[in-house]
Amino acid sequence: MRVAVQRDSKKTEQLSNLAHIVPMPGRKMSIQVGDKAHLKPIIAAIQASPGLNLQPIQDAQDPLKLTLPIPSQTKETRDRAIAEANSLCEMAITGIRATRAVMHKKLRNMELKKLARPDDLKKAHKEMEKVVEKGIENAKTTTQTQCTLIRNA
């Protein structure tokens, strides 16, 4: 999460650079702010985070400590997470296929210029196809596993 330290500045810092974040038992997180000047910008950044709907609670004994209750997932948040995972999977598969196309062009160029033996080119082409299929299968399997975990959470 990015935090705008100065009010009128566009420069932002990572939350982890400004505060120490520790998971707590249950559905809570503890945020120990290092500097009092960063307290309000951190609270504002957490409250303004899109789609999270988080409200930090300031500790009465330690004013630099924030407790952040994490709400349980709803069907809507699970559906959004699954849609995002599927979108990222499609992007990964598109990237793998684009890389395959680049490699195919290189192999074809080597074939036309006779820079390698035909047997070596066929072997390289088969190896490339194996790697591409394995990568696509890995992306799909990982996405399906994560989507199952999200549904069952």
C-alpha positions as a Python dict, from the first residue, in 0.01 Angstrom:
ca = {
    (1, 'M'): (0, 0, 0),
    (2, 'R'): (132, 342, -92),
    (3, 'V'): (111, 633, 155),
    (4, 'A'): (137, 1003, 61),
    (5, 'V'): (362, 1133, 341),
    (6, 'Q'): (328, 1502, 254),
    (7, 'R'): (-16, 1637, 187),
    (8, 'D'): (41, 1831, -138),
    (9, 'S'): (318, 1610, -273),
    (10, 'K'): (268, 1332, -526),
    (11, 'K'): (557, 1137, -375),
    (12, 'T'): (445, 823, -192),
    (13, 'E'): (614, 568, 32),
    (14, 'Q'): (542, 203, 94),
    (15, 'L'): (350, 141, 416),
    (16, 'S'): (613, -115, 519),
    (17, 'N'): (880, 160, 505),
    (18, 'L'): (684, 382, 745),
    (19, 'A'): (545, 127, 991),
    (20, 'H'): (599, -222, 1126),
    (21, 'I'): (313, -454, 1030),
    (22, 'V'): (247, -764, 1241),
    (23, 'P'): (-36, -1017, 1198),
    (24, 'M'): (-232, -1080, 1518),
    (25, 'P'): (-440, -1380, 1621),
    (26, 'G'): (-782, -1381, 1464),
    (27, 'R'): (-862, -1150, 1178),
    (28, 'K'): (-651, -854, 1290),
    (29, 'M'): (-324, -682, 1207),
    (30, 'S'): (-114, -454, 1423),
    (31, 'I'): (55, -154, 1263),
    (32, 'Q'): (327, 14, 1470),
    (33, 'V'): (394, 357, 1317),
    (34, 'G'): (753, 479, 1349),
    (35, 'D'): (691, 855, 1343),
    (36, 'K'): (392, 1050, 1475),
    (37, 'A'): (394, 1268, 1161),
    (38, 'H'): (315, 957, 953),
    (39, 'L'): (15, 850, 1161),
    (40, 'K'): (-257, 1055, 987),
    (41, 'P'): (-133, 986, 631),
    (42, 'I'): (-124, 612, 708),
    (43, 'I'): (-477, 616, 850),
    (44, 'A'): (-597, 815, 547),
    (45, 'A'): (-429, 574, 304),
    (46, 'I'): (-582, 270, 474),
    (47, 'Q'): (-929, 425, 476),
    (48, 'A'): (-900, 536, 113),
    (49, 'S'): (-778, 199, -17),
    (50, 'P'): (-1019, 96, -293),
    (51, 'G'): (-1237, -207, -237),
    (52, 'L'): (-1099, -294, 107),
    (53, 'N'): (-1331, -96, 338),
    (54, 'L'): (-1086, -100, 630),
    (55, 'Q'): (-1107, 118, 940),
    (56, 'P'): (-795, 126, 1164),
    (57, 'I'): (-843, 163, 1540),
    (58, 'Q'): (-591, 369, 1737),
    (59, 'D'): (-468, 208, 2060),
    (60, 'A'): (-552, 404, 2378),
    (61, 'Q'): (-221, 325, 2557),
    (62, 'D'): (9, 359, 2256),
    (63, 'P'): (-99, 637, 2015),
    (64, 'L'): (144, 511, 1747),
    (65, 'K'): (-16, 164, 1739),
    (66, 'L'): (-305, 91, 1505),
    (67, 'T'): (-517, -222, 1512),
    (68, 'L'): (-666, -315, 1178),
    (69, 'P'): (-960, -558, 1191),
    (70, 'I'): (-982, -759, 869),
    (71, 'P'): (-1343, -829, 767),
    (72, 'S'): (-1431, -1182, 665),
    (73, 'Q'): (-1469, -1252, 296),
    (74, 'T'): (-1807, -1221, 132),
    (75, 'K'): (-1927, -1395, -181),
    (76, 'E'): (-1868, -1072, -374),
    (77, 'T'): (-1505, -1041, -262),
    (78, 'R'): (-1442, -1408, -341),
    (79, 'D'): (-1594, -1365, -687),
    (80, 'R'): (-1375, -1057, -749),
    (81, 'A'): (-1065, -1245, -636),
    (82, 'I'): (-1148, -1539, -863),
    (83, 'A'): (-1211, -1308, -1159),
    (84, 'E'): (-877, -1134, -1094),
    (85, 'A'): (-697, -1470, -1071),
    (86, 'N'): (-851, -1584, -1400),
    (87, 'S'): (-756, -1254, -1563),
    (88, 'L'): (-396, -1290, -1446),
    (89, 'C'): (-389, -1648, -1573),
    (90, 'E'): (-500, -1533, -1917),
    (91, 'M'): (-230, -1265, -1913),
    (92, 'A'): (30, -1529, -1824),
    (93, 'I'): (-86, -1760, -2102),
    (94, 'T'): (-79, -1470, -2351),
    (95, 'G'): (277, -1390, -2241),
    (96, 'I'): (383, -1753, -2283),
    (97, 'R'): (232, -1766, -2631),
    (98, 'A'): (397, -1437, -2728),
    (99, 'T'): (733, -1574, -2615),
    (100, 'R'): (665, -1889, -2817),
    (101, 'A'): (597, -1676, -3126),
    (102, 'V'): (927, -1490, -3082),
    (103, 'M'): (1119, -1816, -3045),
    (104, 'H'): (937, -1967, -3344),
    (105, 'K'): (1044, -1669, -3557),
    (106, 'K'): (1405, -1712, -3445),
    (107, 'L'): (1400, -2081, -3531),
    (108, 'R'): (1238, -2010, -3867),
    (109, 'N'): (1501, -1744, -3939),
    (110, 'M'): (1777, -1993, -3852),
    (111, 'E'): (1614, -2245, -4086),
    (112, 'L'): (1597, -1999, -4376),
    (113, 'K'): (1957, -1887, -4329),
    (114, 'K'): (2069, -2248, -4281),
    (115, 'L'): (2247, -2165, -3955),
    (116, 'A'): (2156, -2501, -3801),
    (117, 'R'): (2091, -2853, -3918),
    (118, 'P'): (1725, -2942, -3992),
    (119, 'D'): (1730, -3218, -3727),
    (120, 'D'): (1854, -2975, -3461),
    (121, 'L'): (1584, -2725, -3556),
    (122, 'K'): (1310, -2990, -3532),
    (123, 'K'): (1444, -3096, -3193),
    (124, 'A'): (1454, -2735, -3072),
    (125, 'H'): (1101, -2679, -3201),
    (126, 'K'): (972, -2988, -3015),
    (127, 'E'): (1148, -2879, -2695),
    (128, 'M'): (1000, -2531, -2728),
    (129, 'E'): (650, -2676, -2768),
    (130, 'K'): (701, -2895, -2460),
    (131, 'V'): (810, -2595, -2252),
    (132, 'V'): (516, -2387, -2377),
    (133, 'E'): (263, -2661, -2302),
    (134, 'K'): (415, -2719, -1958),
    (135, 'G'): (403, -2345, -1882),
    (136, 'I'): (40, -2310, -1991),
    (137, 'E'): (-60, -2621, -1797),
    (138, 'N'): (125, -2493, -1489),
    (139, 'A'): (-53, -2155, -1510),
    (140, 'K'): (-394, -2319, -1547),
    (141, 'T'): (-332, -2569, -1265),
    (142, 'T'): (-207, -2300, -1028),
    (143, 'T'): (-505, -2078, -1105),
    (144, 'Q'): (-754, -2361, -1057),
    (145, 'T'): (-593, -2455, -724),
    (146, 'Q'): (-602, -2097, -599),
    (147, 'C'): (-961, -2045, -714),
    (148, 'T'): (-1062, -2362, -527),
    (149, 'L'): (-890, -2233, -213),
    (150, 'I'): (-1066, -1897, -247),
    (151, 'R'): (-1406, -2063, -291),
    (152, 'N'): (-1354, -2283, 15),
    (153, 'A'): (-1215, -2006, 239),
}
